[in-house]
PDB file of C-alpha atoms in Angstrom:
ATOM      1  CA  UNK A  24      51.396  30.433  44.994  1.00  0.00           C
ATOM      2  CA  UNK A  25      55.191  29.033  45.723  1.00  0.00           C
ATOM      3  CA  UNK A  26      55.456  25.500  46.127  1.00  0.00           C
ATOM      4  CA  UNK A  27      55.631  23.909  49.435  1.00  0.00           C
ATOM      5  CA  UNK A  28      57.333  21.195  50.636  1.00  0.00           C
ATOM      6  CA  UNK A  29      60.693  18.981  52.295  1.00  0.00           C
ATOM      7  CA  UNK A  30      62.846  18.115  50.439  1.00  0.00           C
ATOM      8  CA  UNK A  31      64.709  14.698  51.401  1.00  0.00           C
ATOM      9  CA  UNK A  32      68.481  15.420  52.331  1.00  0.00           C
ATOM     10  CA  UNK A  33      68.750  19.066  51.628  1.00  0.00           C
ATOM     11  CA  UNK A  34      69.300  19.170  55.187  1.00  0.00           C
ATOM     12  CA  UNK A  35      72.766  17.839  55.827  1.00  0.00           C
ATOM     13  CA  UNK A  36      73.636  18.809  51.835  1.00  0.00           C
ATOM     14  CA  UNK A  37      73.043  22.645  53.084  1.00  0.00           C
ATOM     15  CA  UNK A  38      74.820  22.725  56.735  1.00  0.00           C
ATOM     16  CA  UNK A  39      78.215  22.850  54.938  1.00  0.00           C
ATOM     17  CA  UNK A  40      77.571  25.651  53.399  1.00  0.00           C
ATOM     18  CA  UNK A  41      76.737  27.434  55.823  1.00  0.00           C
ATOM     19  CA  UNK A  42      80.516  27.901  56.823  1.00  0.00           C
ATOM     20  CA  UNK A  43      81.907  31.187  54.723  1.00  0.00           C
ATOM     21  CA  UNK A  44      85.485  30.512  53.229  1.00  0.00           C
ATOM     22  CA  UNK A  45      87.088  33.657  53.986  1.00  0.00           C
ATOM     23  CA  UNK A  46      86.813  32.661  58.201  1.00  0.00           C
ATOM     24  CA  UNK A  47      86.713  29.486  57.881  1.00  0.00           C
ATOM     25  CA  UNK A  48      90.593  28.816  59.211  1.00  0.00           C
ATOM     26  CA  UNK A  49      89.626  32.101  62.237  1.00  0.00           C
ATOM     27  CA  UNK A  50      89.760  30.311  65.239  1.00  0.00           C
ATOM     28  CA  UNK A  51      88.591  32.879  69.070  1.00  0.00           C
ATOM     29  CA  UNK A  52      88.515  30.242  71.908  1.00  0.00           C
ATOM     30  CA  UNK A  53      85.410  32.328  73.421  1.00  0.00           C
ATOM     31  CA  UNK A  54      85.322  31.106  76.820  1.00  0.00           C
ATOM     32  CA  UNK A  55      81.836  33.278  77.378  1.00  0.00           C
ATOM     33  CA  UNK A  56      80.215  30.729  75.377  1.00  0.00           C
ATOM     34  CA  UNK A  57      76.556  29.463  76.069  1.00  0.00           C
ATOM     35  CA  UNK A  58      73.740  27.934  74.552  1.00  0.00           C
ATOM     36  CA  UNK A  59      69.743  29.512  75.070  1.00  0.00           C
ATOM     37  CA  UNK A  60      66.217  27.915  74.405  1.00  0.00           C
ATOM     38  CA  UNK A  61      64.878  29.639  71.665  1.00  0.00           C
ATOM     39  CA  UNK A  62      60.877  29.008  71.387  1.00  0.00           C
ATOM     40  CA  UNK A  63      58.315  30.110  68.761  1.00  0.00           C
ATOM     41  CA  UNK A  64      54.867  29.068  68.497  1.00  0.00           C
ATOM     42  CA  UNK A  65      52.255  30.449  66.158  1.00  0.00           C
ATOM     43  CA  UNK A  66      49.003  28.490  65.412  1.00  0.00           C
ATOM     44  CA  UNK A  67      46.308  29.713  62.707  1.00  0.00           C
ATOM     45  CA  UNK A  68      43.240  32.193  63.574  1.00  0.00           C
ATOM     46  CA  UNK A  69      45.138  31.686  66.829  1.00  0.00           C
ATOM     47  CA  UNK A  70      43.597  27.975  67.151  1.00  0.00           C
ATOM     48  CA  UNK A  71      44.775  25.509  69.850  1.00  0.00           C
ATOM     49  CA  UNK A  72      47.254  22.953  68.838  1.00  0.00           C
ATOM     50  CA  UNK A  73      45.109  20.404  71.322  1.00  0.00           C
ATOM     51  CA  UNK A  74      42.546  20.658  70.548  1.00  0.00           C
ATOM     52  CA  UNK A  75      43.559  19.111  66.831  1.00  0.00           C
ATOM     53  CA  UNK A  76      42.011  20.526  63.605  1.00  0.00           C
ATOM     54  CA  UNK A  77      44.998  23.197  64.450  1.00  0.00           C
ATOM     55  CA  UNK A  78      47.350  24.524  62.078  1.00  0.00           C
ATOM     56  CA  UNK A  79      50.403  25.318  64.167  1.00  0.00           C
ATOM     57  CA  UNK A  80      54.225  25.325  63.817  1.00  0.00           C
ATOM     58  CA  UNK A  81      56.248  25.039  67.323  1.00  0.00           C
ATOM     59  CA  UNK A  82      60.214  25.796  66.896  1.00  0.00           C
ATOM     60  CA  UNK A  83      62.403  24.912  70.607  1.00  0.00           C
ATOM     61  CA  UNK A  84      65.677  25.479  69.093  1.00  0.00           C
ATOM     62  CA  UNK A  85      69.281  26.269  71.091  1.00  0.00           C
ATOM     63  CA  UNK A  86      70.935  29.393  70.758  1.00  0.00           C
ATOM     64  CA  UNK A  87      74.628  30.178  71.643  1.00  0.00           C
ATOM     65  CA  UNK A  88      75.605  32.880  73.575  1.00  0.00           C
ATOM     66  CA  UNK A  89      79.007  34.744  73.228  1.00  0.00           C
ATOM     67  CA  UNK A  90      81.308  37.636  72.309  1.00  0.00           C
ATOM     68  CA  UNK A  91      83.360  35.877  69.882  1.00  0.00           C
ATOM     69  CA  UNK A  92      83.222  34.218  66.658  1.00  0.00           C
ATOM     70  CA  UNK A  93      81.910  30.440  67.101  1.00  0.00           C
ATOM     71  CA  UNK A  94      78.314  31.340  68.394  1.00  0.00           C
ATOM     72  CA  UNK A  95      78.143  33.540  65.339  1.00  0.00           C
ATOM     73  CA  UNK A  96      79.170  30.889  63.243  1.00  0.00           C
ATOM     74  CA  UNK A  97      76.774  28.581  65.493  1.00  0.00           C
ATOM     75  CA  UNK A  98      73.459  30.693  65.313  1.00  0.00           C
ATOM     76  CA  UNK A  99      74.166  30.645  62.037  1.00  0.00           C
ATOM     77  CA  UNK A 100      73.715  26.973  60.916  1.00  0.00           C
ATOM     78  CA  UNK A 101      71.112  26.108  63.405  1.00  0.00           C
ATOM     79  CA  UNK A 102      68.995  29.249  61.648  1.00  0.00           C
ATOM     80  CA  UNK A 103      70.227  27.553  58.224  1.00  0.00           C
ATOM     81  CA  UNK A 104      69.044  24.154  59.432  1.00  0.00           C
ATOM     82  CA  UNK A 105      65.182  25.223  60.160  1.00  0.00           C
ATOM     83  CA  UNK A 106      65.284  27.219  56.831  1.00  0.00           C
ATOM     84  CA  UNK A 107      66.203  24.018  54.807  1.00  0.00           C
ATOM     85  CA  UNK A 108      64.044  21.394  56.862  1.00  0.00           C
ATOM     86  CA  UNK A 109      60.257  24.576  57.332  1.00  0.00           C
ATOM     87  CA  UNK A 110      60.848  26.168  54.077  1.00  0.00           C
ATOM     88  CA  UNK A 111      62.531  25.794  51.040  1.00  0.00           C
ATOM     89  CA  UNK A 112      63.379  29.221  49.933  1.00  0.00           C
ATOM     90  CA  UNK A 113      63.803  28.906  45.972  1.00  0.00           C
ATOM     91  CA  UNK A 114      65.504  32.086  45.684  1.00  0.00           C
ATOM     92  CA  UNK A 115      67.651  31.097  48.039  1.00  0.00           C
ATOM     93  CA  UNK A 116      67.114  34.030  50.875  1.00  0.00           C
ATOM     94  CA  UNK A 117      67.211  32.669  54.561  1.00  0.00           C
ATOM     95  CA  UNK A 118      64.183  33.662  57.128  1.00  0.00           C
ATOM     96  CA  UNK A 119      64.880  34.076  60.799  1.00  0.00           C
ATOM     97  CA  UNK A 120      63.054  31.639  63.273  1.00  0.00           C
ATOM     98  CA  UNK A 121      59.840  34.121  63.436  1.00  0.00           C
ATOM     99  CA  UNK A 122      59.732  34.740  59.584  1.00  0.00           C
ATOM    100  CA  UNK A 123      59.892  30.697  59.068  1.00  0.00           C
ATOM    101  CA  UNK A 124      57.372  30.557  61.582  1.00  0.00           C
ATOM    102  CA  UNK A 125      54.597  33.410  59.881  1.00  0.00           C
ATOM    103  CA  UNK A 126      55.755  31.894  56.365  1.00  0.00           C
ATOM    104  CA  UNK A 127      54.671  28.496  57.316  1.00  0.00           C
ATOM    105  CA  UNK A 128      51.043  30.160  58.423  1.00  0.00           C
ATOM    106  CA  UNK A 129      50.995  31.555  55.413  1.00  0.00           C
ATOM    107  CA  UNK A 130      51.495  28.908  53.427  1.00  0.00           C
ATOM    108  CA  UNK A 131      48.862  27.073  54.850  1.00  0.00           C
ATOM    109  CA  UNK A 132      46.063  30.091  54.431  1.00  0.00           C
ATOM    110  CA  UNK A 133      47.184  30.484  50.330  1.00  0.00           C
ATOM    111  CA  UNK A 134      46.508  27.006  49.863  1.00  0.00           C
ATOM    112  CA  UNK A 135      42.864  26.908  51.356  1.00  0.00           C
ATOM    113  CA  UNK A 136      42.377  29.650  49.774  1.00  0.00           C
ATOM    114  CA  UNK A 137      43.725  27.992  46.690  1.00  0.00           C
ATOM    115  CA  UNK A 138      41.520  25.280  47.296  1.00  0.00           C
ATOM    116  CA  UNK A 139      38.988  26.473  49.247  1.00  0.00           C
ATOM    117  CA  UNK A 140      37.784  22.111  49.810  1.00  0.00           C
ATOM    118  CA  UNK A 141      41.326  21.374  51.100  1.00  0.00           C
ATOM    119  CA  UNK A 142      40.971  20.824  54.947  1.00  0.00           C
ATOM    120  CA  UNK A 143      43.537  18.951  56.336  1.00  0.00           C
ATOM    121  CA  UNK A 144      45.151  21.228  58.698  1.00  0.00           C
ATOM    122  CA  UNK A 145      48.872  21.338  58.630  1.00  0.00           C
ATOM    123  CA  UNK A 146      51.640  20.911  61.191  1.00  0.00           C
ATOM    124  CA  UNK A 147      55.168  20.992  61.831  1.00  0.00           C
ATOM    125  CA  UNK A 148      57.355  20.879  65.572  1.00  0.00           C
ATOM    126  CA  UNK A 149      60.912  20.712  65.891  1.00  0.00           C
ATOM    127  CA  UNK A 150      62.644  20.671  68.990  1.00  0.00           C
ATOM    128  CA  UNK A 151      66.239  20.562  69.490  1.00  0.00           C
ATOM    129  CA  UNK A 152      68.700  20.472  72.228  1.00  0.00           C
ATOM    130  CA  UNK A 153      72.887  20.317  72.861  1.00  0.00           C
ATOM    131  CA  UNK A 154      73.520  16.589  73.725  1.00  0.00           C
ATOM    132  CA  UNK A 155      76.907  16.775  74.666  1.00  0.00           C
ATOM    133  CA  UNK A 156      79.282  19.619  75.173  1.00  0.00           C
ATOM    134  CA  UNK A 157      83.166  19.755  75.768  1.00  0.00           C
ATOM    135  CA  UNK A 158      86.467  21.451  74.810  1.00  0.00           C
ATOM    136  CA  UNK A 159      86.212  19.420  71.281  1.00  0.00           C
ATOM    137  CA  UNK A 160      82.911  18.843  70.194  1.00  0.00           C
ATOM    138  CA  UNK A 161      79.444  20.731  70.748  1.00  0.00           C
ATOM    139  CA  UNK A 162      76.660  17.539  69.596  1.00  0.00           C
ATOM    140  CA  UNK A 163      73.030  19.248  68.947  1.00  0.00           C
ATOM    141  CA  UNK A 164      70.481  16.861  68.086  1.00  0.00           C
ATOM    142  CA  UNK A 165      66.850  18.060  66.586  1.00  0.00           C
ATOM    143  CA  UNK A 166      63.493  16.190  66.030  1.00  0.00           C
ATOM    144  CA  UNK A 167      61.165  17.022  63.772  1.00  0.00           C
ATOM    145  CA  UNK A 168      57.708  16.535  63.151  1.00  0.00           C
ATOM    146  CA  UNK A 169      55.971  17.590  60.182  1.00  0.00           C
ATOM    147  CA  UNK A 170      52.442  17.685  58.187  1.00  0.00           C
ATOM    148  CA  UNK A 171      51.523  19.360  55.183  1.00  0.00           C
ATOM    149  CA  UNK A 172      49.314  17.153  53.323  1.00  0.00           C
ATOM    150  CA  UNK A 173      49.850  13.951  51.342  1.00  0.00           C
ATOM    151  CA  UNK A 174      49.835  10.106  52.559  1.00  0.00           C
ATOM    152  CA  UNK A 175      52.121  10.842  55.379  1.00  0.00           C
ATOM    153  CA  UNK A 176      53.790  13.129  57.479  1.00  0.00           C
ATOM    154  CA  UNK A 177      57.432  13.767  57.239  1.00  0.00           C
ATOM    155  CA  UNK A 178      59.670  12.759  60.744  1.00  0.00           C
ATOM    156  CA  UNK A 179      63.288  12.882  61.216  1.00  0.00           C
ATOM    157  CA  UNK A 180      66.246  13.258  63.831  1.00  0.00           C
ATOM    158  CA  UNK A 181      69.122  15.475  62.798  1.00  0.00           C
ATOM    159  CA  UNK A 182      72.265  15.746  64.560  1.00  0.00           C
ATOM    160  CA  UNK A 183      74.509  19.194  63.445  1.00  0.00           C
ATOM    161  CA  UNK A 184      78.365  18.824  65.324  1.00  0.00           C
ATOM    162  CA  UNK A 185      80.364  21.822  65.359  1.00  0.00           C
ATOM    163  CA  UNK A 186      83.788  22.590  67.265  1.00  0.00           C
ATOM    164  CA  UNK A 187      83.498  24.990  70.287  1.00  0.00           C
ATOM    165  CA  UNK A 188      86.718  26.497  69.388  1.00  0.00           C
ATOM    166  CA  UNK A 189      85.556  27.613  65.767  1.00  0.00           C
ATOM    167  CA  UNK A 190      82.136  27.193  65.855  1.00  0.00           C
ATOM    168  CA  UNK A 191      82.425  25.490  62.404  1.00  0.00           C
ATOM    169  CA  UNK A 192      80.713  22.072  61.629  1.00  0.00           C
ATOM    170  CA  UNK A 193      82.016  19.131  61.566  1.00  0.00           C
ATOM    171  CA  UNK A 194      82.570  16.572  59.167  1.00  0.00           C
ATOM    172  CA  UNK A 195      83.127  12.638  59.541  1.00  0.00           C
ATOM    173  CA  UNK A 196      86.272  12.555  58.727  1.00  0.00           C
ATOM    174  CA  UNK A 197      86.772  15.410  61.202  1.00  0.00           C
ATOM    175  CA  UNK A 198      85.393  12.285  63.595  1.00  0.00           C
ATOM    176  CA  UNK A 199      86.241   9.252  62.871  1.00  0.00           C
ATOM    177  CA  UNK A 200      89.373   7.363  60.997  1.00  0.00           C
ATOM    178  CA  UNK A 201      89.103   6.047  57.804  1.00  0.00           C
ATOM    179  CA  UNK A 202      88.105   3.081  58.785  1.00  0.00           C
ATOM    180  CA  UNK A 203      85.195   3.561  60.661  1.00  0.00           C
ATOM    181  CA  UNK A 204      83.469   2.931  57.519  1.00  0.00           C
ATOM    182  CA  UNK A 205      84.335  -0.494  57.169  1.00  0.00           C
ATOM    183  CA  UNK A 206      83.220  -1.303  60.681  1.00  0.00           C
ATOM    184  CA  UNK A 207      80.690   0.440  60.106  1.00  0.00           C
ATOM    185  CA  UNK A 208      79.692  -1.579  57.204  1.00  0.00           C
ATOM    186  CA  UNK A 209      80.212  -4.988  58.786  1.00  0.00           C
ATOM    187  CA  UNK A 210      77.746  -4.103  61.594  1.00  0.00           C
ATOM    188  CA  UNK A 211      74.834  -2.694  59.660  1.00  0.00           C
ATOM    189  CA  UNK A 212      75.362  -5.871  57.154  1.00  0.00           C
ATOM    190  CA  UNK A 213      75.194  -8.360  60.138  1.00  0.00           C
ATOM    191  CA  UNK A 214      72.054  -6.529  62.357  1.00  0.00           C
ATOM    192  CA  UNK A 215      70.559  -6.382  59.125  1.00  0.00           C
ATOM    193  CA  UNK A 216      70.522  -9.617  57.431  1.00  0.00           C
ATOM    194  CA  UNK A 217      72.530  -8.618  54.466  1.00  0.00           C
ATOM    195  CA  UNK A 218      74.609 -11.308  53.384  1.00  0.00           C
ATOM    196  CA  UNK A 219      79.182 -10.189  53.277  1.00  0.00           C
ATOM    197  CA  UNK A 220      80.020 -11.272  51.017  1.00  0.00           C
ATOM    198  CA  UNK A 221      76.172 -10.527  48.818  1.00  0.00           C
ATOM    199  CA  UNK A 222      75.580  -6.602  46.901  1.00  0.00           C
ATOM    200  CA  UNK A 223      74.445  -3.547  49.914  1.00  0.00           C
ATOM    201  CA  UNK A 224      71.123  -3.387  48.379  1.00  0.00           C
ATOM    202  CA  UNK A 225      70.837  -7.025  47.652  1.00  0.00           C
ATOM    203  CA  UNK A 226      67.902  -6.716  50.317  1.00  0.00           C
ATOM    204  CA  UNK A 227      66.148  -4.185  49.439  1.00  0.00           C
ATOM    205  CA  UNK A 228      68.180  -0.685  50.522  1.00  0.00           C
ATOM    206  CA  UNK A 229      68.852   1.611  48.290  1.00  0.00           C
ATOM    207  CA  UNK A 230      72.201   2.774  49.247  1.00  0.00           C
ATOM    208  CA  UNK A 231      73.509   5.607  46.352  1.00  0.00           C
ATOM    209  CA  UNK A 232      75.693   3.368  43.398  1.00  0.00           C
ATOM    210  CA  UNK A 233      75.340   0.198  45.596  1.00  0.00           C
ATOM    211  CA  UNK A 234      78.381   1.333  47.614  1.00  0.00           C
ATOM    212  CA  UNK A 235      77.728   1.324  51.754  1.00  0.00           C
ATOM    213  CA  UNK A 236      77.946   5.267  53.219  1.00  0.00           C
ATOM    214  CA  UNK A 237      77.742   6.556  56.887  1.00  0.00           C
ATOM    215  CA  UNK A 238      74.253   8.497  57.871  1.00  0.00           C
ATOM    216  CA  UNK A 239      74.228  11.743  57.317  1.00  0.00           C
ATOM    217  CA  UNK A 240      73.298  12.663  60.631  1.00  0.00           C
ATOM    218  CA  UNK A 241      76.241  11.646  63.835  1.00  0.00           C
ATOM    219  CA  UNK A 242      75.331  12.183  66.929  1.00  0.00           C
ATOM    220  CA  UNK A 243      77.652  12.511  69.951  1.00  0.00           C
ATOM    221  CA  UNK A 244      75.833  12.124  73.714  1.00  0.00           C
ATOM    222  CA  UNK A 245      78.055  11.642  77.391  1.00  0.00           C
ATOM    223  CA  UNK A 246      78.061   8.009  76.361  1.00  0.00           C
ATOM    224  CA  UNK A 247      77.525   6.444  72.817  1.00  0.00           C
ATOM    225  CA  UNK A 248      77.507   7.837  69.476  1.00  0.00           C
ATOM    226  CA  UNK A 249      74.530   7.728  67.499  1.00  0.00           C
ATOM    227  CA  UNK A 250      74.189   6.528  63.665  1.00  0.00           C
ATOM    228  CA  UNK A 251      70.959   7.872  62.313  1.00  0.00           C
ATOM    229  CA  UNK A 252      69.018   7.794  59.210  1.00  0.00           C
ATOM    230  CA  UNK A 253      66.185   9.206  58.266  1.00  0.00           C
ATOM    231  CA  UNK A 254      62.917   7.393  56.913  1.00  0.00           C
ATOM    232  CA  UNK A 255      64.247   7.507  53.150  1.00  0.00           C
ATOM    233  CA  UNK A 256      67.534   7.641  53.046  1.00  0.00           C
ATOM    234  CA  UNK A 257      68.826   4.409  52.382  1.00  0.00           C
ATOM    235  CA  UNK A 258      65.538   2.284  51.829  1.00  0.00           C
ATOM    236  CA  UNK A 259      61.791   2.151  51.440  1.00  0.00           C
ATOM    237  CA  UNK A 260      59.578   4.707  53.850  1.00  0.00           C
ATOM    238  CA  UNK A 261      58.088   1.212  55.540  1.00  0.00           C
ATOM    239  CA  UNK A 262      61.074   0.260  56.634  1.00  0.00           C
ATOM    240  CA  UNK A 263      61.417   3.437  59.141  1.00  0.00           C
ATOM    241  CA  UNK A 264      64.474   4.622  60.491  1.00  0.00           C
ATOM    242  CA  UNK A 265      68.039   2.910  61.401  1.00  0.00           C
ATOM    243  CA  UNK A 266      69.672   3.715  64.012  1.00  0.00           C
ATOM    244  CA  UNK A 267      73.144   2.164  65.071  1.00  0.00           C
ATOM    245  CA  UNK A 268      74.240   3.245  68.603  1.00  0.00           C
ATOM    246  CA  UNK A 269      77.673   2.384  70.097  1.00  0.00           C
ATOM    247  CA  UNK A 270      79.199   3.117  73.523  1.00  0.00           C
ATOM    248  CA  UNK A 271      82.736   5.368  73.399  1.00  0.00           C
ATOM    249  CA  UNK A 272      84.727   2.921  74.425  1.00  0.00           C
ATOM    250  CA  UNK A 273      83.519   0.142  71.692  1.00  0.00           C
ATOM    251  CA  UNK A 274      84.716   2.664  69.102  1.00  0.00           C
ATOM    252  CA  UNK A 275      87.498   4.615  70.442  1.00  0.00           C
ATOM    253  CA  UNK A 276      90.734   3.030  68.111  1.00  0.00           C
ATOM    254  CA  UNK A 277      88.543   5.004  65.159  1.00  0.00           C
ATOM    255  CA  UNK A 278      87.895   8.044  67.396  1.00  0.00           C
ATOM    256  CA  UNK A 279      90.078  11.564  66.002  1.00  0.00           C
ATOM    257  CA  UNK A 280      88.559  12.710  69.770  1.00  0.00           C
ATOM    258  CA  UNK A 281      89.040  12.475  73.097  1.00  0.00           C
ATOM    259  CA  UNK A 282      85.465  12.422  74.706  1.00  0.00           C
ATOM    260  CA  UNK A 283      85.404  13.514  78.075  1.00  0.00           C
ATOM    261  CA  UNK A 284      83.475  11.635  81.265  1.00  0.00           C
ATOM    262  CA  UNK A 285      81.983  14.623  82.057  1.00  0.00           C
ATOM    263  CA  UNK A 286      80.725  16.797  79.429  1.00  0.00           C
ATOM    264  CA  UNK A 287      79.653  20.422  79.873  1.00  0.00           C
ATOM    265  CA  UNK A 288      75.621  20.566  79.633  1.00  0.00           C
TER     266      UNK A 288
END
């Protein structure tokens, strides 16, 4: 049986790979670009999630609609994100969202057949939405809740940021100046009571190489910049998530983009 599971950190590592190098520098503004919401719900033997003891999957996510390159690239990366979150394909194949949902149910059925004593239902819910959109950036947020066995489930908040003109993903260095990380580290230490001159991991964090880094997930809303570390990313599961929220005005000297007051939502 193909091993089913979630590899923490896989989501963000693969998103950058979704950009086609041959298309990377091509820009074709798409004035027809819009977003629609796609919803997929499937369950084992048509059980009802609200009744409990039901293996089900619910995917609700935005898809770009348009006639140019941007919508194609954005959708490619959204589907890549769903694949990385729901099902790690050992052969590197990419499934459509409908195929992902079918595969999730099939994986549970296969597990239940192989281990008849296994009775815990699986569940997966992803809720995605456009949280900000202007001429310079499109920011999408995805909230995930999953349980596929084990001591506890998996919850995460992920952000995908795109250049509306090209459809390519925006990286941290596209959004902020180099000095931004120093500002955030100072604030992070203060809020988590980590002495300024001590090792960043001295109070129980586990930043790689004992060096502070920005989170993999940074989102933009109309008024705020959200920095979100999911559980396990920098601390034990018991510590939960770490979120830093700043109003745009507080970060003006670090921002490379000029956010509009009225986004195109």
